[in-house]
Amino acid sequence: MNIEELKNLIKGDVTTADADLVRYSRDASIFEVKPEVVIYPKDPSDLKNIVNWVNDNKSNHPDLSLTARSAGTDMTGGPLNDSIILDFTKYFNHILEVGDKPSGYAITEPGVYYRDFEKETLAKDLLLPSYPASHLLCAVGGVVANNSGGEKSLSYGKTEDYIEELNIILSDGNEYVFNALTSEQLESKKLQQDFEGQIYREMYSLLESNQEVIQKAKPDVSKNSAGYYLWNVYPPAQSEAKRIFDLNKLFVGSQGTLGLITKIKFRLIKPKKYSKLLVLFLKDLAPLGGLVNEVMKFKPESFETYDDQTLKLVLRFLPDLIKKMKGSALSLFFKFLPEATMILTGGIPKLVLLAEFTGDNEEEVDEKLKTAQEAVKEKFDIKTHITKDTEESEKYWTIRRESFALLRKHVGNEHTAPFVDDVIVHVDQLPMFLPKLNELVAQYKGLTYTLAGHAGDANFHVIPLMDFRDEANRKAIPELSEKVYDLVGSLHGSITAEHNDGLVRTPYLGKMYSTEILELFKQTKNIFDPKNIFNPRKKVGGSLAYSLEHIMHE
Ligand SMILES: Cc1cc2nc3c(=O)[nH]c(=O)nc-3n(C[C@H](O)[C@H](O)[C@H](O)COP(=O)(O)OP(=O)(O)OC[C@H]3O[C@@H](n4cnc5c(N)ncnc54)[C@H](O)[C@@H]3O)c2cc1C
């Protein structure tokens, strides 16, 4: 690759320093892929020049590619690749507008950290409710490209529900604006004699001629990040005139494989003012299915869970956790005493469930909590607790949200190993699914793992801790993936509710989609990116051998 030529084309920065390449060879996944060069593009015209340069050089250098990166907290290897990495956080980091007329919205560049974005939206009493648990670490470009979700997705859905408009640089090197189109607008786009017009014509034809098989392939779960969401682009409506054609439904969650996002317009909501938790302590998993269904009747805003291993590990790293929380270290330390005592006396619950009830006045919230608590007590012999205030709730939220981040920093030679980290089934399958999932993981004796997730959606994060130098562990990764994804596939669930495919799951997409659908994914990629310049091996063209070769070594 002629780096000097590339440098002369753009205003932004370029690095090939080994320390930088090493840094960009990792995300929060189990993989390591060293790029050749990292570029910090300054503006859309830099990106256009880079895309054109790659197009011009691709035939002589078939391995040339462009992989976008925002904050690099992806758990799948999504922002990793061996050619050019484009980091958006250095220059594409401006929030352009936050407003509430006619309703809440924000216009932003993709490299803005979510924590900064949220400060500005909350200042206007607005919120993007699909923020992930990595809200202190991630950036909004990654949130869109992964179709992220989080604790509030139970009530508010995922990022796909909050995108009004995207600016994208496509593989022809031009920037386009995408939004939802009426039938009439679609017809005029299809008439355009340029690359955009060609995309609309070809996608329309692909979707219309395969409509039935595409609609049937839609996973029967409340959240899905796997594959390209073809079924959402041009869904059937009551009348042809009312049909909406929205390519943003395809870009969201596509992991930068179809183009580069340069600007995002989000729809935002007004968050509820008051929130308290009903905490449920389970000694075993047996009542879980019935309990989740019971609590869901009272419509909690979120319904989260973490297990005994999470709690034990969190207590091991308590000083770090306390640093992240508001309040004096001593008072926070005392807050965790009940949990520490539980562990010492062997009374630790197997699973803790957090049902969050919200409202615009405190009485309304208290009433909801009391009713839900009484109903639970009537039917289940379990310990329950209602948090007094936000400060008390924060302890539970911190355990739930921060455990993965904490684990990543610690534990000697062992790494967090997210590879069956995001399975989801239909809520009705929960009573049967969790024991089976546990059984599969328990076959690997000595494998420590934490279980946490979104109980209300039946979406669970199983995160083992592994020493990657141990061959047995490396072997367990594809073995266990195969078994878990077979189970999820047999229940028509999704292999990833929020974290996406990347290197870790692209090879397994066949576990939930037919060969016909996988072929439509390939055709979709080919319509947008015929030379395969954007983030190869993700979504389509993945190879298990490549992924296994790139599991980190230490
Ligand atoms: C502690 C922790 C907790 C997490 N919890 C959650 C959770 O609750 N829910 C959840 O959904 N995820 C979670 N994640 C995963 C991850 O944080 C999210 O997917 C997040 O939204 C990724 O954002 P990012 O800025 O780090 O993206 P990156 O890692 O930089 O990139 C993610 C993907 O987006 C693509 N991309 C980035 N920028 C662009 C762009 N400008 N144009 C086109 N493509 C682009 C990349 O190529 C890559 O494929 C968690 C991760 C960690 C470390």
mmCIF file of N, CA and C in Angstrom, residues 351-428:
data_model
loop_
_atom_site.group_PDB
_atom_site.id
_atom_site.type_symbol
_atom_site.label_atom_id
_atom_site.label_comp_id
_atom_site.label_asym_id
_atom_site.label_seq_id
_atom_site.Cartn_x
_atom_site.Cartn_y
_atom_site.Cartn_z
ATOM 1 N N LEU A 351 -29.726 -15.831 41.252
ATOM 2 C CA LEU A 351 -30.009 -14.792 40.263
ATOM 3 C C LEU A 351 -30.683 -13.607 40.953
ATOM 4 N N VAL A 352 -30.274 -12.406 40.573
ATOM 5 C CA VAL A 352 -30.958 -11.207 41.064
ATOM 6 C C VAL A 352 -31.663 -10.569 39.866
ATOM 7 N N LEU A 353 -32.943 -10.257 40.025
ATOM 8 C CA LEU A 353 -33.705 -9.619 38.944
ATOM 9 C C LEU A 353 -34.063 -8.200 39.362
ATOM 10 N N LEU A 354 -33.894 -7.270 38.427
ATOM 11 C CA LEU A 354 -34.199 -5.863 38.717
ATOM 12 C C LEU A 354 -35.340 -5.413 37.808
ATOM 13 N N ALA A 355 -36.506 -5.204 38.397
ATOM 14 C CA ALA A 355 -37.628 -4.693 37.582
ATOM 15 C C ALA A 355 -37.759 -3.204 37.884
ATOM 16 N N GLU A 356 -37.539 -2.380 36.860
ATOM 17 C CA GLU A 356 -37.581 -0.924 37.057
ATOM 18 C C GLU A 356 -38.962 -0.394 36.688
ATOM 19 N N PHE A 357 -39.562 0.312 37.629
ATOM 20 C CA PHE A 357 -40.847 0.952 37.351
ATOM 21 C C PHE A 357 -40.639 2.457 37.332
ATOM 22 N N THR A 358 -41.247 3.128 36.353
ATOM 23 C CA THR A 358 -41.020 4.563 36.194
ATOM 24 C C THR A 358 -42.354 5.296 36.054
ATOM 25 N N GLY A 359 -42.292 6.594 36.204
ATOM 26 C CA GLY A 359 -43.509 7.395 36.045
ATOM 27 C C GLY A 359 -43.181 8.864 36.192
ATOM 28 N N ASP A 360 -44.177 9.716 36.015
ATOM 29 C CA ASP A 360 -43.917 11.140 36.124
ATOM 30 C C ASP A 360 -44.190 11.699 37.512
ATOM 31 N N ASN A 361 -44.738 10.870 38.420
ATOM 32 C CA ASN A 361 -44.753 11.283 39.828
ATOM 33 C C ASN A 361 -44.477 10.067 40.706
ATOM 34 N N GLU A 362 -43.959 10.354 41.912
ATOM 35 C CA GLU A 362 -43.441 9.291 42.768
ATOM 36 C C GLU A 362 -44.543 8.343 43.239
ATOM 37 N N GLU A 363 -45.726 8.924 43.519
ATOM 38 C CA GLU A 363 -46.833 8.085 44.023
ATOM 39 C C GLU A 363 -47.200 7.012 43.006
ATOM 40 N N GLU A 364 -47.235 7.433 41.726
ATOM 41 C CA GLU A 364 -47.594 6.501 40.659
ATOM 42 C C GLU A 364 -46.583 5.344 40.625
ATOM 43 N N VAL A 365 -45.303 5.681 40.785
ATOM 44 C CA VAL A 365 -44.253 4.649 40.750
ATOM 45 C C VAL A 365 -44.398 3.719 41.953
ATOM 46 N N ASP A 366 -44.608 4.311 43.138
ATOM 47 C CA ASP A 366 -44.747 3.494 44.364
ATOM 48 C C ASP A 366 -45.926 2.541 44.245
ATOM 49 N N GLU A 367 -46.994 3.030 43.671
ATOM 50 C CA GLU A 367 -48.204 2.216 43.517
ATOM 51 C C GLU A 367 -47.921 0.997 42.611
ATOM 52 N N LYS A 368 -47.248 1.269 41.484
ATOM 53 C CA LYS A 368 -46.924 0.178 40.552
ATOM 54 C C LYS A 368 -46.046 -0.861 41.244
ATOM 55 N N LEU A 369 -45.063 -0.381 41.999
ATOM 56 C CA LEU A 369 -44.126 -1.292 42.669
ATOM 57 C C LEU A 369 -44.841 -2.182 43.676
ATOM 58 N N LYS A 370 -45.725 -1.522 44.459
ATOM 59 C CA LYS A 370 -46.434 -2.269 45.507
ATOM 60 C C LYS A 370 -47.317 -3.360 44.890
ATOM 61 N N THR A 371 -48.039 -2.986 43.849
ATOM 62 C CA THR A 371 -48.930 -3.968 43.210
ATOM 63 C C THR A 371 -48.122 -5.139 42.653
ATOM 64 N N ALA A 372 -47.020 -4.828 41.978
ATOM 65 C CA ALA A 372 -46.203 -5.896 41.388
ATOM 66 C C ALA A 372 -45.613 -6.777 42.494
ATOM 67 N N GLN A 373 -45.135 -6.136 43.571
ATOM 68 C CA GLN A 373 -44.517 -6.908 44.657
ATOM 69 C C GLN A 373 -45.535 -7.856 45.298
ATOM 70 N N GLU A 374 -46.747 -7.344 45.529
ATOM 71 C CA GLU A 374 -47.773 -8.190 46.151
ATOM 72 C C GLU A 374 -48.131 -9.373 45.273
ATOM 73 N N ALA A 375 -48.259 -9.114 43.966
ATOM 74 C CA ALA A 375 -48.610 -10.212 43.041
ATOM 75 C C ALA A 375 -47.524 -11.279 43.041
ATOM 76 N N VAL A 376 -46.268 -10.838 43.070
ATOM 77 C CA VAL A 376 -45.148 -11.797 43.064
ATOM 78 C C VAL A 376 -45.173 -12.631 44.349
ATOM 79 N N LYS A 377 -45.366 -11.937 45.481
ATOM 80 C CA LYS A 377 -45.329 -12.630 46.777
ATOM 81 C C LYS A 377 -46.437 -13.666 46.888
ATOM 82 N N GLU A 378 -47.575 -13.341 46.291
ATOM 83 C CA GLU A 378 -48.712 -14.259 46.342
ATOM 84 C C GLU A 378 -48.406 -15.589 45.650
ATOM 85 N N LYS A 379 -47.643 -15.496 44.556
ATOM 86 C CA LYS A 379 -47.421 -16.697 43.735
ATOM 87 C C LYS A 379 -46.065 -17.362 43.938
ATOM 88 N N PHE A 380 -45.076 -16.614 44.433
ATOM 89 C CA PHE A 380 -43.721 -17.173 44.494
ATOM 90 C C PHE A 380 -43.128 -16.998 45.890
ATOM 91 N N ASP A 381 -42.417 -18.039 46.321
ATOM 92 C CA ASP A 381 -41.782 -17.974 47.627
ATOM 93 C C ASP A 381 -40.359 -17.428 47.454
ATOM 94 N N ILE A 382 -40.246 -16.135 47.164
ATOM 95 C CA ILE A 382 -38.914 -15.562 46.965
ATOM 96 C C ILE A 382 -38.794 -14.249 47.735
ATOM 97 N N LYS A 383 -37.522 -13.876 47.996
ATOM 98 C CA LYS A 383 -37.281 -12.620 48.702
ATOM 99 C C LYS A 383 -37.382 -11.452 47.709
ATOM 100 N N THR A 384 -38.036 -10.373 48.130
ATOM 101 C CA THR A 384 -38.136 -9.192 47.249
ATOM 102 C C THR A 384 -37.750 -7.938 48.050
ATOM 103 N N HIS A 385 -37.429 -6.883 47.332
ATOM 104 C CA HIS A 385 -37.049 -5.635 47.997
ATOM 105 C C HIS A 385 -37.351 -4.463 47.072
ATOM 106 N N ILE A 386 -37.894 -3.376 47.643
ATOM 107 C CA ILE A 386 -38.115 -2.172 46.823
ATOM 108 C C ILE A 386 -37.085 -1.122 47.223
ATOM 109 N N THR A 387 -36.379 -0.572 46.233
ATOM 110 C CA THR A 387 -35.338 0.413 46.587
ATOM 111 C C THR A 387 -35.999 1.713 47.061
ATOM 112 N N LYS A 388 -35.320 2.361 48.013
ATOM 113 C CA LYS A 388 -35.906 3.569 48.626
ATOM 114 C C LYS A 388 -35.801 4.770 47.691
ATOM 115 N N ASP A 389 -34.626 4.870 47.041
ATOM 116 C CA ASP A 389 -34.377 6.065 46.227
ATOM 117 C C ASP A 389 -33.372 5.755 45.122
ATOM 118 N N THR A 390 -33.052 6.775 44.344
ATOM 119 C CA THR A 390 -32.130 6.607 43.198
ATOM 120 C C THR A 390 -30.775 6.102 43.674
ATOM 121 N N GLU A 391 -30.341 6.643 44.842
ATOM 122 C CA GLU A 391 -29.020 6.255 45.333
ATOM 123 C C GLU A 391 -28.954 4.755 45.623
ATOM 124 N N GLU A 392 -30.011 4.243 46.236
ATOM 125 C CA GLU A 392 -30.010 2.817 46.536
ATOM 126 C C GLU A 392 -30.100 1.998 45.241
ATOM 127 N N SER A 393 -30.889 2.484 44.288
ATOM 128 C CA SER A 393 -31.011 1.768 42.999
ATOM 129 C C SER A 393 -29.663 1.708 42.293
ATOM 130 N N GLU A 394 -28.863 2.767 42.482
ATOM 131 C CA GLU A 394 -27.615 2.858 41.727
ATOM 132 C C GLU A 394 -26.686 1.672 42.011
ATOM 133 N N LYS A 395 -26.750 1.170 43.248
ATOM 134 C CA LYS A 395 -25.895 0.023 43.580
ATOM 135 C C LYS A 395 -26.204 -1.149 42.649
ATOM 136 N N TYR A 396 -27.483 -1.438 42.517
ATOM 137 C CA TYR A 396 -27.880 -2.573 41.678
ATOM 138 C C TYR A 396 -27.568 -2.310 40.208
ATOM 139 N N TRP A 397 -27.834 -1.069 39.760
ATOM 140 C CA TRP A 397 -27.543 -0.735 38.365
ATOM 141 C C TRP A 397 -26.053 -0.870 38.085
ATOM 142 N N THR A 398 -25.236 -0.433 39.057
ATOM 143 C CA THR A 398 -23.784 -0.479 38.834
ATOM 144 C C THR A 398 -23.319 -1.921 38.685
ATOM 145 N N ILE A 399 -23.851 -2.812 39.523
ATOM 146 C CA ILE A 399 -23.448 -4.222 39.401
ATOM 147 C C ILE A 399 -23.834 -4.736 38.019
ATOM 148 N N ARG A 400 -25.055 -4.441 37.609
ATOM 149 C CA ARG A 400 -25.549 -4.943 36.324
ATOM 150 C C ARG A 400 -24.774 -4.360 35.134
ATOM 151 N N ARG A 401 -24.539 -3.038 35.191
ATOM 152 C CA ARG A 401 -23.962 -2.387 34.010
ATOM 153 C C ARG A 401 -22.450 -2.530 33.914
ATOM 154 N N GLU A 402 -21.800 -2.528 35.085
ATOM 155 C CA GLU A 402 -20.345 -2.389 35.039
ATOM 156 C C GLU A 402 -19.577 -3.700 35.090
ATOM 157 N N SER A 403 -20.284 -4.824 35.340
ATOM 158 C CA SER A 403 -19.536 -6.056 35.596
ATOM 159 C C SER A 403 -18.636 -6.436 34.415
ATOM 160 N N PHE A 404 -19.145 -6.337 33.194
ATOM 161 C CA PHE A 404 -18.340 -6.753 32.047
ATOM 162 C C PHE A 404 -17.119 -5.840 31.880
ATOM 163 N N ALA A 405 -17.352 -4.530 32.032
ATOM 164 C CA ALA A 405 -16.245 -3.580 31.879
ATOM 165 C C ALA A 405 -15.162 -3.854 32.931
ATOM 166 N N LEU A 406 -15.600 -4.141 34.173
ATOM 167 C CA LEU A 406 -14.641 -4.414 35.248
ATOM 168 C C LEU A 406 -13.844 -5.682 34.975
ATOM 169 N N LEU A 407 -14.571 -6.714 34.543
ATOM 170 C CA LEU A 407 -13.916 -7.995 34.288
ATOM 171 C C LEU A 407 -12.866 -7.874 33.193
ATOM 172 N N ARG A 408 -13.144 -7.014 32.208
ATOM 173 C CA ARG A 408 -12.202 -6.869 31.098
ATOM 174 C C ARG A 408 -10.861 -6.343 31.585
ATOM 175 N N LYS A 409 -10.897 -5.555 32.669
ATOM 176 C CA LYS A 409 -9.663 -4.929 33.126
ATOM 177 C C LYS A 409 -8.842 -5.850 34.003
ATOM 178 N N HIS A 410 -9.488 -6.859 34.579
ATOM 179 C CA HIS A 410 -8.827 -7.616 35.634
ATOM 180 C C HIS A 410 -8.516 -9.049 35.245
ATOM 181 N N VAL A 411 -8.487 -9.866 36.231
ATOM 182 C CA VAL A 411 -8.378 -11.322 36.189
ATOM 183 C C VAL A 411 -7.150 -11.896 35.470
ATOM 184 N N GLY A 412 -5.980 -11.355 35.721
ATOM 185 C CA GLY A 412 -4.687 -11.944 35.341
ATOM 186 C C GLY A 412 -4.632 -12.388 33.901
ATOM 187 N N ASN A 413 -4.342 -13.687 33.695
ATOM 188 C CA ASN A 413 -4.209 -14.193 32.320
ATOM 189 C C ASN A 413 -5.549 -14.523 31.694
ATOM 190 N N GLU A 414 -6.585 -14.434 32.483
ATOM 191 C CA GLU A 414 -7.897 -14.785 31.927
ATOM 192 C C GLU A 414 -8.555 -13.552 31.306
ATOM 193 N N HIS A 415 -9.210 -13.778 30.185
ATOM 194 C CA HIS A 415 -9.911 -12.694 29.487
ATOM 195 C C HIS A 415 -11.399 -12.958 29.507
ATOM 196 N N THR A 416 -12.180 -11.877 29.448
ATOM 197 C CA THR A 416 -13.601 -12.077 29.181
ATOM 198 C C THR A 416 -13.681 -12.632 27.762
ATOM 199 N N ALA A 417 -14.490 -13.638 27.575
ATOM 200 C CA ALA A 417 -14.542 -14.296 26.261
ATOM 201 C C ALA A 417 -15.972 -14.289 25.721
ATOM 202 N N PRO A 418 -16.379 -13.136 25.148
ATOM 203 C CA PRO A 418 -17.740 -13.098 24.605
ATOM 204 C C PRO A 418 -17.832 -13.849 23.270
ATOM 205 N N PHE A 419 -18.410 -15.039 23.280
ATOM 206 C CA PHE A 419 -18.648 -15.742 22.007
ATOM 207 C C PHE A 419 -20.035 -16.381 21.953
ATOM 208 N N VAL A 420 -20.655 -16.613 23.112
ATOM 209 C CA VAL A 420 -22.085 -16.988 23.101
ATOM 210 C C VAL A 420 -22.782 -15.974 24.001
ATOM 211 N N ASP A 421 -22.464 -14.697 23.748
ATOM 212 C CA ASP A 421 -22.695 -13.629 24.709
ATOM 213 C C ASP A 421 -24.011 -12.910 24.552
ATOM 214 N N ASP A 422 -24.862 -13.327 23.614
ATOM 215 C CA ASP A 422 -25.976 -12.422 23.357
ATOM 216 C C ASP A 422 -27.205 -13.129 22.807
ATOM 217 N N VAL A 423 -27.448 -14.335 23.307
ATOM 218 C CA VAL A 423 -28.547 -15.125 22.730
ATOM 219 C C VAL A 423 -29.911 -14.612 23.206
ATOM 220 N N ILE A 424 -30.903 -14.806 22.370
ATOM 221 C CA ILE A 424 -32.265 -14.395 22.730
ATOM 222 C C ILE A 424 -33.251 -15.400 22.149
ATOM 223 N N VAL A 425 -34.286 -15.707 22.934
ATOM 224 C CA VAL A 425 -35.371 -16.557 22.425
ATOM 225 C C VAL A 425 -36.690 -15.841 22.712
ATOM 226 N N HIS A 426 -37.775 -16.394 22.214
ATOM 227 C CA HIS A 426 -39.077 -15.836 22.533
ATOM 228 C C HIS A 426 -39.307 -16.021 24.034
ATOM 229 N N VAL A 427 -39.915 -15.035 24.704
ATOM 230 C CA VAL A 427 -40.056 -15.079 26.165
ATOM 231 C C VAL A 427 -40.746 -16.375 26.624
ATOM 232 N N ASP A 428 -41.693 -16.878 25.846
ATOM 233 C CA ASP A 428 -42.391 -18.108 26.242
ATOM 234 C C ASP A 428 -41.451 -19.311 26.334
#
